[in-house]
Amino acid sequence: MKNHQQNKTPFFTALKDYGEKNVAPFDVPGHKLGNIPNDLQKYMGTKVYKLDSNSPIGLDHLNKPTGVILESEELMAKACNADKAYFITNGTTIGILAMILTACKANEKIILPRNVHKSVINALILSGAIPIFIKPNIDKKLGIANDITYDKVAKAIKENPDAKAVFIINPTYFGVVSDLKKITKLAHDNDMLVIADEAHGAQFYFSEKLPVSAMEADADISALSMHKTAGSFTQSSVILCKGERIDHHRLRSSLNMLQSTSPSSLLMASLDVARKTMYFEGEKRIAKTLENVKETREKLKKIPGIKVIDKDYILAQKSYDYDETKIIVKVSDLGLSGFEVYKLLMKQSNIQLELAESHIVLAVITIGTTKAHLERLVQAFKKLSNEFYKQRDKLPKIDFNYQFPEAYARPRDAYHAPKLIVTLEDAIDEIAAEQVMIYPPGIPILIPGEIISKEVIDDIKFYMKKGSALQSDLDSNYISIVDKENWIKWED
Ligand SMILES: Cc1ncc(COP(=O)(O)O)c(C=O)c1O
């Protein structure tokens, strides 16, 4: 039975009323509800400006909500089977920083997979927590890192009984999930918090046909990017909490330290209405979407040179479960890399994919994906197959060992150490002082404090050669390392 209270959109409704009531605005923002016409306004109309307000009377304050924002957060919490929700207008990136700052003080341990998003590494730098990394399941055929197994978590917990928290990605960028329920039970039995990264899992809250959500698994806290898969504006996310273990005072102060004091009202309104739509329509529309995705997978499977990954494949790799709204397509048998296909699909067929790796590409499907979009995807792959299959040699098997660099120092220590800037070649065997990653997916190849191996440098060069978006703080041929001679390593 649906709860009719979920029809309410307290924040959006109050914001709309405010925009319509002809206020004489002597506050910020300076566009004064749309009184400085510009090209964007001409294109979008004034309405969107009328909805862009910064905490006037009646619209509550995100940093300490007591009115309509709180009401909307409460509805979000109820819709997601959580005890409390916090709106975020700076993405799950900030949610992750706040969750880890809440759970761990400096030098406290946190157990986590190595294939975490860069925001997790930044949270380690900010908090000073000590990472206990678990190597994820590696799919060598596809060249991707997946979930972590219960057994590996159990081992890490046993070896680190003093750890404060276990951090789980639910699901990974590619849609693979761990046995979160079982892991949560074990962590709780060992007095550890369970923190979830659900940047790619907001849809789990609105369908029984998808893997278990963090709140359903009784995890303590989770950040979800409603904007990625549940229809709200980019950068709007939510933190959900369950149970008694979270220190809400610390969470509030962490969020207030990290978030803007001028949170976007448009983003908050978009969270409010996305929750309502997903609550009432999600179940049905996700079921329909999954049917469409199944049909699409069947069609893709018939295309020569294309391999489409399905749940059976993922389960056969001993992963726990799979979010079927992610379509992974292996393209290397066409003689093309994922990076080439990513570009070709846009050039030839006007199709934007989510990301590419050396042998695969990823398409993210939501209830906003139409059947016509899916059909275009199929046709685009047919076109590629006609053009390239058997015209080129298949790409060689991936030499994907998933480097797991040795850690020498806490990320925070390396980050604050004196630094030298050297060429990639000169960095071998040195200690990294910065993160290097390709984006997307934004999973660091190297993090501060890790020893830079030759293999890692080879990986970086490989990605540079493929023209993928390599992100680091410096120009791509240089890297920042710890100046060991002038470094007093913080022991203890
Ligand atoms: C696994 C993972 N976690 C966290 C994030 C950060 O989410 P957001 O973009 O909402 O800040 C991302 C973004 O891509 C991600 O892939």
Short mmCIF file of N, CA, C and O in Angstrom, two decimals, residues 116-226:
data_model
loop_
_atom_site.label_atom_id
_atom_site.label_comp_id
_atom_site.label_asym_id
_atom_site.label_seq_id
_atom_site.Cartn_x
_atom_site.Cartn_y
_atom_site.Cartn_z
N VAL A 116 37.65 2.16 -4.95
CA VAL A 116 36.72 3.20 -4.53
C VAL A 116 36.87 4.45 -5.39
O VAL A 116 37.90 4.65 -6.04
N HIS A 117 35.85 5.28 -5.34
CA HIS A 117 35.85 6.57 -6.05
C HIS A 117 36.86 7.50 -5.38
O HIS A 117 37.14 7.39 -4.19
N LYS A 118 37.35 8.45 -6.14
CA LYS A 118 38.38 9.36 -5.62
C LYS A 118 37.93 10.12 -4.37
O LYS A 118 38.76 10.48 -3.53
N SER A 119 36.63 10.36 -4.23
CA SER A 119 36.15 11.09 -3.04
C SER A 119 36.47 10.33 -1.76
O SER A 119 36.67 10.93 -0.70
N VAL A 120 36.54 9.01 -1.86
CA VAL A 120 36.85 8.20 -0.67
C VAL A 120 38.31 8.44 -0.26
O VAL A 120 38.62 8.57 0.92
N ILE A 121 39.17 8.53 -1.26
CA ILE A 121 40.58 8.79 -0.97
C ILE A 121 40.72 10.20 -0.37
O ILE A 121 41.45 10.42 0.60
N ASN A 122 39.96 11.14 -0.92
CA ASN A 122 39.99 12.49 -0.36
C ASN A 122 39.49 12.48 1.08
O ASN A 122 40.00 13.21 1.94
N ALA A 123 38.51 11.64 1.36
CA ALA A 123 38.00 11.54 2.74
C ALA A 123 39.07 10.97 3.67
O ALA A 123 39.16 11.37 4.84
N LEU A 124 39.90 10.07 3.14
CA LEU A 124 41.00 9.52 3.96
C LEU A 124 42.01 10.62 4.26
O LEU A 124 42.56 10.70 5.36
N ILE A 125 42.25 11.47 3.26
CA ILE A 125 43.20 12.58 3.46
C ILE A 125 42.64 13.55 4.51
O ILE A 125 43.33 13.95 5.45
N LEU A 126 41.37 13.89 4.35
CA LEU A 126 40.78 14.87 5.27
C LEU A 126 40.66 14.32 6.69
O LEU A 126 40.91 15.03 7.66
N SER A 127 40.26 13.08 6.81
CA SER A 127 40.02 12.52 8.15
C SER A 127 41.30 12.01 8.81
O SER A 127 41.39 11.96 10.03
N GLY A 128 42.27 11.61 8.00
CA GLY A 128 43.47 10.99 8.55
C GLY A 128 43.26 9.53 8.90
O GLY A 128 44.09 8.91 9.57
N ALA A 129 42.16 8.95 8.42
CA ALA A 129 41.89 7.54 8.71
C ALA A 129 42.90 6.64 7.99
O ALA A 129 43.51 7.05 7.00
N ILE A 130 43.07 5.44 8.53
CA ILE A 130 44.00 4.47 7.92
C ILE A 130 43.19 3.48 7.09
O ILE A 130 42.33 2.78 7.62
N PRO A 131 43.46 3.42 5.78
CA PRO A 131 42.70 2.48 4.96
C PRO A 131 43.21 1.05 5.09
O PRO A 131 44.43 0.82 5.06
N ILE A 132 42.31 0.12 5.25
CA ILE A 132 42.65 -1.30 5.14
C ILE A 132 41.99 -1.76 3.85
O ILE A 132 40.77 -2.01 3.81
N PHE A 133 42.80 -1.79 2.79
CA PHE A 133 42.21 -2.06 1.47
C PHE A 133 42.00 -3.55 1.23
O PHE A 133 42.84 -4.38 1.60
N ILE A 134 40.89 -3.84 0.58
CA ILE A 134 40.60 -5.21 0.15
C ILE A 134 40.66 -5.21 -1.37
O ILE A 134 40.08 -4.31 -2.02
N LYS A 135 41.33 -6.21 -1.91
CA LYS A 135 41.39 -6.29 -3.37
C LYS A 135 40.05 -6.79 -3.91
O LYS A 135 39.55 -7.82 -3.47
N PRO A 136 39.45 -6.04 -4.82
CA PRO A 136 38.15 -6.48 -5.35
C PRO A 136 38.30 -7.68 -6.30
O PRO A 136 39.40 -7.98 -6.76
N ASN A 137 37.17 -8.33 -6.57
CA ASN A 137 37.16 -9.37 -7.60
C ASN A 137 37.51 -8.71 -8.93
O ASN A 137 36.95 -7.67 -9.28
N ILE A 138 38.42 -9.35 -9.64
CA ILE A 138 38.86 -8.77 -10.91
C ILE A 138 38.34 -9.63 -12.05
O ILE A 138 38.49 -10.85 -12.03
N ASP A 139 37.73 -8.99 -13.04
CA ASP A 139 37.33 -9.70 -14.24
C ASP A 139 38.38 -9.43 -15.30
O ASP A 139 38.40 -8.36 -15.91
N LYS A 140 39.23 -10.42 -15.49
CA LYS A 140 40.35 -10.21 -16.42
C LYS A 140 39.90 -10.15 -17.87
O LYS A 140 40.53 -9.52 -18.70
N LYS A 141 38.76 -10.84 -18.15
CA LYS A 141 38.30 -10.83 -19.54
C LYS A 141 37.78 -9.45 -19.92
O LYS A 141 37.94 -9.00 -21.05
N LEU A 142 37.13 -8.80 -18.98
CA LEU A 142 36.55 -7.49 -19.29
C LEU A 142 37.48 -6.35 -18.89
O LEU A 142 37.29 -5.21 -19.34
N GLY A 143 38.44 -6.65 -18.04
CA GLY A 143 39.36 -5.60 -17.60
C GLY A 143 38.71 -4.64 -16.62
O GLY A 143 38.94 -3.42 -16.69
N ILE A 144 37.88 -5.19 -15.73
CA ILE A 144 37.25 -4.29 -14.73
C ILE A 144 37.34 -4.91 -13.33
O ILE A 144 37.48 -6.12 -13.18
N ALA A 145 37.26 -4.02 -12.34
CA ALA A 145 37.25 -4.47 -10.95
C ALA A 145 35.80 -4.48 -10.48
O ALA A 145 35.05 -3.55 -10.75
N ASN A 146 35.43 -5.55 -9.78
CA ASN A 146 34.03 -5.68 -9.36
C ASN A 146 33.86 -5.53 -7.85
O ASN A 146 34.45 -4.68 -7.23
N ASP A 147 33.07 -6.47 -7.28
CA ASP A 147 32.71 -6.40 -5.86
C ASP A 147 33.81 -6.96 -4.96
O ASP A 147 34.84 -7.45 -5.45
N ILE A 148 33.59 -6.90 -3.66
CA ILE A 148 34.46 -7.63 -2.73
C ILE A 148 33.62 -8.73 -2.08
O ILE A 148 32.43 -8.53 -1.81
N THR A 149 34.24 -9.87 -1.82
CA THR A 149 33.48 -10.99 -1.29
C THR A 149 33.33 -10.88 0.23
O THR A 149 34.13 -10.23 0.90
N TYR A 150 32.33 -11.56 0.72
CA TYR A 150 32.10 -11.63 2.17
C TYR A 150 33.35 -12.19 2.85
O TYR A 150 33.78 -11.67 3.89
N ASP A 151 33.93 -13.22 2.28
CA ASP A 151 35.09 -13.86 2.93
C ASP A 151 36.26 -12.90 3.09
O ASP A 151 36.93 -12.89 4.11
N LYS A 152 36.47 -12.09 2.07
CA LYS A 152 37.58 -11.12 2.17
C LYS A 152 37.29 -10.07 3.24
O LYS A 152 38.19 -9.64 3.96
N VAL A 153 36.04 -9.66 3.34
CA VAL A 153 35.68 -8.69 4.39
C VAL A 153 35.86 -9.34 5.76
O VAL A 153 36.42 -8.74 6.69
N ALA A 154 35.42 -10.60 5.87
CA ALA A 154 35.53 -11.31 7.16
C ALA A 154 36.99 -11.39 7.59
O ALA A 154 37.32 -11.19 8.76
N LYS A 155 37.86 -11.67 6.61
CA LYS A 155 39.30 -11.77 6.93
C LYS A 155 39.82 -10.41 7.41
O LYS A 155 40.53 -10.32 8.42
N ALA A 156 39.45 -9.36 6.71
CA ALA A 156 39.92 -8.01 7.09
C ALA A 156 39.40 -7.63 8.47
O ALA A 156 40.12 -7.03 9.27
N ILE A 157 38.18 -8.00 8.75
CA ILE A 157 37.60 -7.67 10.07
C ILE A 157 38.35 -8.44 11.16
O ILE A 157 38.70 -7.89 12.20
N LYS A 158 38.63 -9.71 10.87
CA LYS A 158 39.33 -10.54 11.85
C LYS A 158 40.74 -9.98 12.13
O LYS A 158 41.19 -9.93 13.28
N GLU A 159 41.40 -9.55 11.05
CA GLU A 159 42.78 -9.05 11.22
C GLU A 159 42.84 -7.63 11.78
O GLU A 159 43.88 -7.18 12.23
N ASN A 160 41.70 -6.93 11.70
CA ASN A 160 41.67 -5.54 12.18
C ASN A 160 40.46 -5.31 13.08
O ASN A 160 39.55 -4.55 12.75
N PRO A 161 40.46 -5.97 14.23
CA PRO A 161 39.28 -5.86 15.10
C PRO A 161 39.05 -4.45 15.64
O PRO A 161 37.97 -4.14 16.11
N ASP A 162 40.08 -3.60 15.52
CA ASP A 162 39.95 -2.23 15.99
C ASP A 162 39.41 -1.28 14.92
O ASP A 162 39.26 -0.07 15.16
N ALA A 163 39.11 -1.79 13.72
CA ALA A 163 38.59 -0.92 12.65
C ALA A 163 37.24 -0.33 13.09
O ALA A 163 36.48 -0.97 13.81
N LYS A 164 36.99 0.89 12.65
CA LYS A 164 35.74 1.57 13.05
C LYS A 164 34.61 1.32 12.08
O LYS A 164 33.45 1.43 12.44
N ALA A 165 34.97 1.07 10.82
CA ALA A 165 33.91 1.00 9.82
C ALA A 165 34.30 0.14 8.63
O ALA A 165 35.49 -0.05 8.35
N VAL A 166 33.27 -0.39 7.97
CA VAL A 166 33.45 -1.11 6.71
C VAL A 166 32.73 -0.29 5.64
O VAL A 166 31.59 0.13 5.85
N PHE A 167 33.41 -0.06 4.52
CA PHE A 167 32.85 0.77 3.45
C PHE A 167 32.57 -0.13 2.24
O PHE A 167 33.46 -0.84 1.77
N ILE A 168 31.35 -0.09 1.74
CA ILE A 168 30.97 -0.97 0.62
C ILE A 168 30.38 -0.14 -0.52
O ILE A 168 29.61 0.79 -0.28
N ILE A 169 30.74 -0.53 -1.75
CA ILE A 169 30.16 0.14 -2.94
C ILE A 169 28.94 -0.68 -3.37
O ILE A 169 29.05 -1.89 -3.62
N ASN A 170 27.79 -0.04 -3.47
CA ASN A 170 26.55 -0.77 -3.75
C ASN A 170 25.71 -0.04 -4.79
O ASN A 170 24.89 0.80 -4.44
N PRO A 171 25.87 -0.31 -6.07
CA PRO A 171 26.76 -1.23 -6.73
C PRO A 171 28.00 -0.49 -7.23
O PRO A 171 28.08 0.73 -7.13
N THR A 172 28.93 -1.24 -7.83
CA THR A 172 30.07 -0.61 -8.48
C THR A 172 29.55 0.14 -9.72
O THR A 172 28.40 -0.04 -10.13
N TYR A 173 30.43 0.91 -10.30
CA TYR A 173 30.06 1.64 -11.53
C TYR A 173 29.45 0.68 -12.55
O TYR A 173 28.54 1.01 -13.30
N PHE A 174 29.96 -0.56 -12.57
CA PHE A 174 29.50 -1.52 -13.59
C PHE A 174 28.29 -2.32 -13.13
O PHE A 174 27.84 -3.22 -13.83
N GLY A 175 27.80 -2.06 -11.93
CA GLY A 175 26.55 -2.68 -11.48
C GLY A 175 26.69 -3.92 -10.62
O GLY A 175 25.70 -4.60 -10.34
N VAL A 176 27.91 -4.22 -10.18
CA VAL A 176 28.11 -5.46 -9.42
C VAL A 176 28.00 -5.15 -7.92
O VAL A 176 28.49 -4.12 -7.46
N VAL A 177 27.34 -6.07 -7.18
CA VAL A 177 27.17 -5.81 -5.74
C VAL A 177 27.68 -6.95 -4.89
O VAL A 177 27.70 -8.11 -5.31
N SER A 178 28.07 -6.60 -3.67
CA SER A 178 28.50 -7.59 -2.68
C SER A 178 27.29 -8.03 -1.86
O SER A 178 26.22 -7.43 -1.94
N ASP A 179 27.50 -9.04 -1.02
CA ASP A 179 26.43 -9.50 -0.14
C ASP A 179 26.35 -8.55 1.06
O ASP A 179 26.86 -8.82 2.15
N LEU A 180 25.68 -7.45 0.83
CA LEU A 180 25.70 -6.36 1.81
C LEU A 180 25.01 -6.74 3.13
O LEU A 180 25.46 -6.34 4.21
N LYS A 181 23.95 -7.53 3.04
CA LYS A 181 23.23 -7.92 4.27
C LYS A 181 24.14 -8.71 5.19
O LYS A 181 24.25 -8.43 6.38
N LYS A 182 24.82 -9.69 4.60
CA LYS A 182 25.68 -10.57 5.41
C LYS A 182 26.90 -9.78 5.95
O LYS A 182 27.29 -9.95 7.10
N ILE A 183 27.45 -8.93 5.10
CA ILE A 183 28.60 -8.12 5.53
C ILE A 183 28.18 -7.19 6.67
O ILE A 183 28.90 -7.02 7.66
N THR A 184 27.00 -6.60 6.53
CA THR A 184 26.53 -5.66 7.56
C THR A 184 26.37 -6.37 8.90
O THR A 184 26.80 -5.88 9.94
N LYS A 185 25.79 -7.56 8.86
CA LYS A 185 25.59 -8.32 10.11
C LYS A 185 26.95 -8.58 10.77
O LYS A 185 27.11 -8.37 11.99
N LEU A 186 27.89 -9.00 9.97
CA LEU A 186 29.22 -9.32 10.52
C LEU A 186 29.89 -8.07 11.09
O LEU A 186 30.45 -8.10 12.19
N ALA A 187 29.81 -6.98 10.35
CA ALA A 187 30.43 -5.72 10.83
C ALA A 187 29.78 -5.28 12.14
O ALA A 187 30.47 -4.91 13.09
N HIS A 188 28.47 -5.35 12.19
CA HIS A 188 27.78 -4.94 13.42
C HIS A 188 28.15 -5.85 14.59
O HIS A 188 28.34 -5.39 15.71
N ASP A 189 28.26 -7.14 14.32
CA ASP A 189 28.65 -8.08 15.40
C ASP A 189 30.03 -7.72 15.93
O ASP A 189 30.38 -8.08 17.06
N ASN A 190 30.83 -7.06 15.08
CA ASN A 190 32.18 -6.67 15.50
C ASN A 190 32.26 -5.17 15.83
O ASN A 190 33.34 -4.58 15.81
N ASP A 191 31.10 -4.61 16.08
CA ASP A 191 31.05 -3.23 16.54
C ASP A 191 31.59 -2.22 15.52
O ASP A 191 32.23 -1.23 15.89
N MET A 192 31.39 -2.50 14.26
CA MET A 192 31.85 -1.58 13.22
C MET A 192 30.64 -1.00 12.48
O MET A 192 29.64 -1.70 12.30
N LEU A 193 30.81 0.22 12.03
CA LEU A 193 29.75 0.85 11.22
C LEU A 193 29.81 0.31 9.80
O LEU A 193 30.89 -0.07 9.33
N VAL A 194 28.68 0.35 9.12
CA VAL A 194 28.69 0.02 7.68
C VAL A 194 28.26 1.26 6.90
O VAL A 194 27.19 1.82 7.11
N ILE A 195 29.17 1.67 6.03
CA ILE A 195 28.96 2.86 5.20
C ILE A 195 28.81 2.39 3.76
O ILE A 195 29.64 1.61 3.29
N ALA A 196 27.80 2.88 3.05
CA ALA A 196 27.64 2.46 1.65
C ALA A 196 27.79 3.64 0.70
O ALA A 196 27.34 4.75 0.99
N ASP A 197 28.43 3.35 -0.42
CA ASP A 197 28.50 4.29 -1.53
C ASP A 197 27.47 3.83 -2.55
O ASP A 197 27.69 2.85 -3.27
N GLU A 198 26.32 4.52 -2.57
CA GLU A 198 25.27 4.14 -3.53
C GLU A 198 25.13 5.23 -4.59
O GLU A 198 24.03 5.56 -5.02
N ALA A 199 26.29 5.76 -5.01
CA ALA A 199 26.26 6.76 -6.08
C ALA A 199 25.50 6.21 -7.29
O ALA A 199 24.80 6.95 -7.98
N HIS A 200 25.66 4.90 -7.53
CA HIS A 200 24.99 4.30 -8.70
C HIS A 200 23.81 3.41 -8.30
O HIS A 200 23.40 2.55 -9.07
N GLY A 201 23.29 3.60 -7.08
CA GLY A 201 22.27 2.65 -6.60
C GLY A 201 20.98 3.28 -6.13
O GLY A 201 20.18 2.59 -5.48
N ALA A 202 20.71 4.53 -6.46
CA ALA A 202 19.48 5.17 -5.95
C ALA A 202 18.23 4.39 -6.39
O ALA A 202 17.25 4.31 -5.65
N GLN A 203 18.30 3.78 -7.57
CA GLN A 203 17.14 3.05 -8.09
C GLN A 203 16.79 1.83 -7.25
O GLN A 203 15.65 1.35 -7.27
N PHE A 204 17.73 1.32 -6.47
CA PHE A 204 17.47 0.11 -5.66
C PHE A 204 16.35 0.36 -4.65
O PHE A 204 15.70 -0.57 -4.20
N TYR A 205 16.16 1.64 -4.28
CA TYR A 205 15.16 1.97 -3.26
C TYR A 205 13.74 1.90 -3.79
O TYR A 205 12.79 2.00 -3.04
N PHE A 206 13.61 1.76 -5.10
CA PHE A 206 12.28 1.88 -5.68
C PHE A 206 11.87 0.66 -6.50
O PHE A 206 10.95 0.74 -7.28
N SER A 207 12.57 -0.46 -6.31
CA SER A 207 12.17 -1.67 -7.04
C SER A 207 12.63 -2.93 -6.33
O SER A 207 13.78 -3.01 -5.89
N GLU A 208 11.73 -3.87 -6.24
CA GLU A 208 12.06 -5.19 -5.66
C GLU A 208 12.89 -6.02 -6.64
O GLU A 208 13.47 -7.03 -6.28
N LYS A 209 12.89 -5.59 -7.90
CA LYS A 209 13.56 -6.40 -8.93
C LYS A 209 15.06 -6.09 -9.03
O LYS A 209 15.77 -6.68 -9.83
N LEU A 210 15.51 -5.15 -8.23
CA LEU A 210 16.93 -4.77 -8.27
C LEU A 210 17.61 -5.25 -6.99
O LEU A 210 16.93 -5.63 -6.03
N PRO A 211 18.92 -5.24 -6.93
CA PRO A 211 19.61 -5.72 -5.73
C PRO A 211 19.19 -4.94 -4.47
O PRO A 211 18.59 -3.87 -4.54
N VAL A 212 19.57 -5.51 -3.34
CA VAL A 212 19.19 -4.96 -2.04
C VAL A 212 19.84 -3.59 -1.81
O VAL A 212 21.03 -3.40 -2.07
N SER A 213 19.05 -2.65 -1.31
CA SER A 213 19.60 -1.32 -1.00
C SER A 213 20.31 -1.37 0.35
O SER A 213 20.10 -2.29 1.15
N ALA A 214 21.12 -0.34 0.61
CA ALA A 214 21.87 -0.32 1.87
C ALA A 214 20.94 -0.28 3.08
O ALA A 214 21.18 -0.93 4.09
N MET A 215 19.85 0.49 2.98
CA MET A 215 18.93 0.58 4.12
C MET A 215 18.22 -0.75 4.35
O MET A 215 18.01 -1.17 5.48
N GLU A 216 17.89 -1.43 3.27
CA GLU A 216 17.24 -2.75 3.39
C GLU A 216 18.21 -3.74 4.04
O GLU A 216 17.80 -4.65 4.75
N ALA A 217 19.49 -3.54 3.76
CA ALA A 217 20.51 -4.45 4.32
C ALA A 217 20.89 -4.04 5.75
O ALA A 217 21.79 -4.63 6.34
N ASP A 218 20.23 -2.99 6.27
CA ASP A 218 20.51 -2.50 7.63
C ASP A 218 21.86 -1.82 7.79
O ASP A 218 22.38 -1.75 8.92
N ALA A 219 22.43 -1.36 6.70
CA ALA A 219 23.66 -0.55 6.81
C ALA A 219 23.34 0.72 7.60
O ALA A 219 22.17 1.13 7.69
N ASP A 220 24.35 1.33 8.20
CA ASP A 220 24.10 2.48 9.06
C ASP A 220 23.90 3.76 8.28
O ASP A 220 23.11 4.61 8.66
N ILE A 221 24.64 3.88 7.18
CA ILE A 221 24.61 5.16 6.46
C ILE A 221 24.97 4.94 4.99
O ILE A 221 25.79 4.06 4.68
N SER A 222 24.36 5.71 4.13
CA SER A 222 24.63 5.56 2.70
C SER A 222 24.44 6.90 2.00
O SER A 222 23.60 7.69 2.40
N ALA A 223 25.25 7.12 0.96
CA ALA A 223 25.04 8.31 0.14
C ALA A 223 24.63 7.85 -1.25
O ALA A 223 25.27 6.97 -1.83
N LEU A 224 23.54 8.42 -1.76
CA LEU A 224 23.10 8.01 -3.09
C LEU A 224 22.93 9.20 -4.02
O LEU A 224 22.39 10.22 -3.61
N SER A 225 23.39 9.02 -5.23
CA SER A 225 23.27 10.08 -6.22
C SER A 225 21.91 9.94 -6.88
O SER A 225 21.76 9.24 -7.88
N MET A 226 20.92 10.64 -6.33
CA MET A 226 19.59 10.61 -6.95
C MET A 226 19.71 11.11 -8.39
O MET A 226 18.95 10.73 -9.26
#
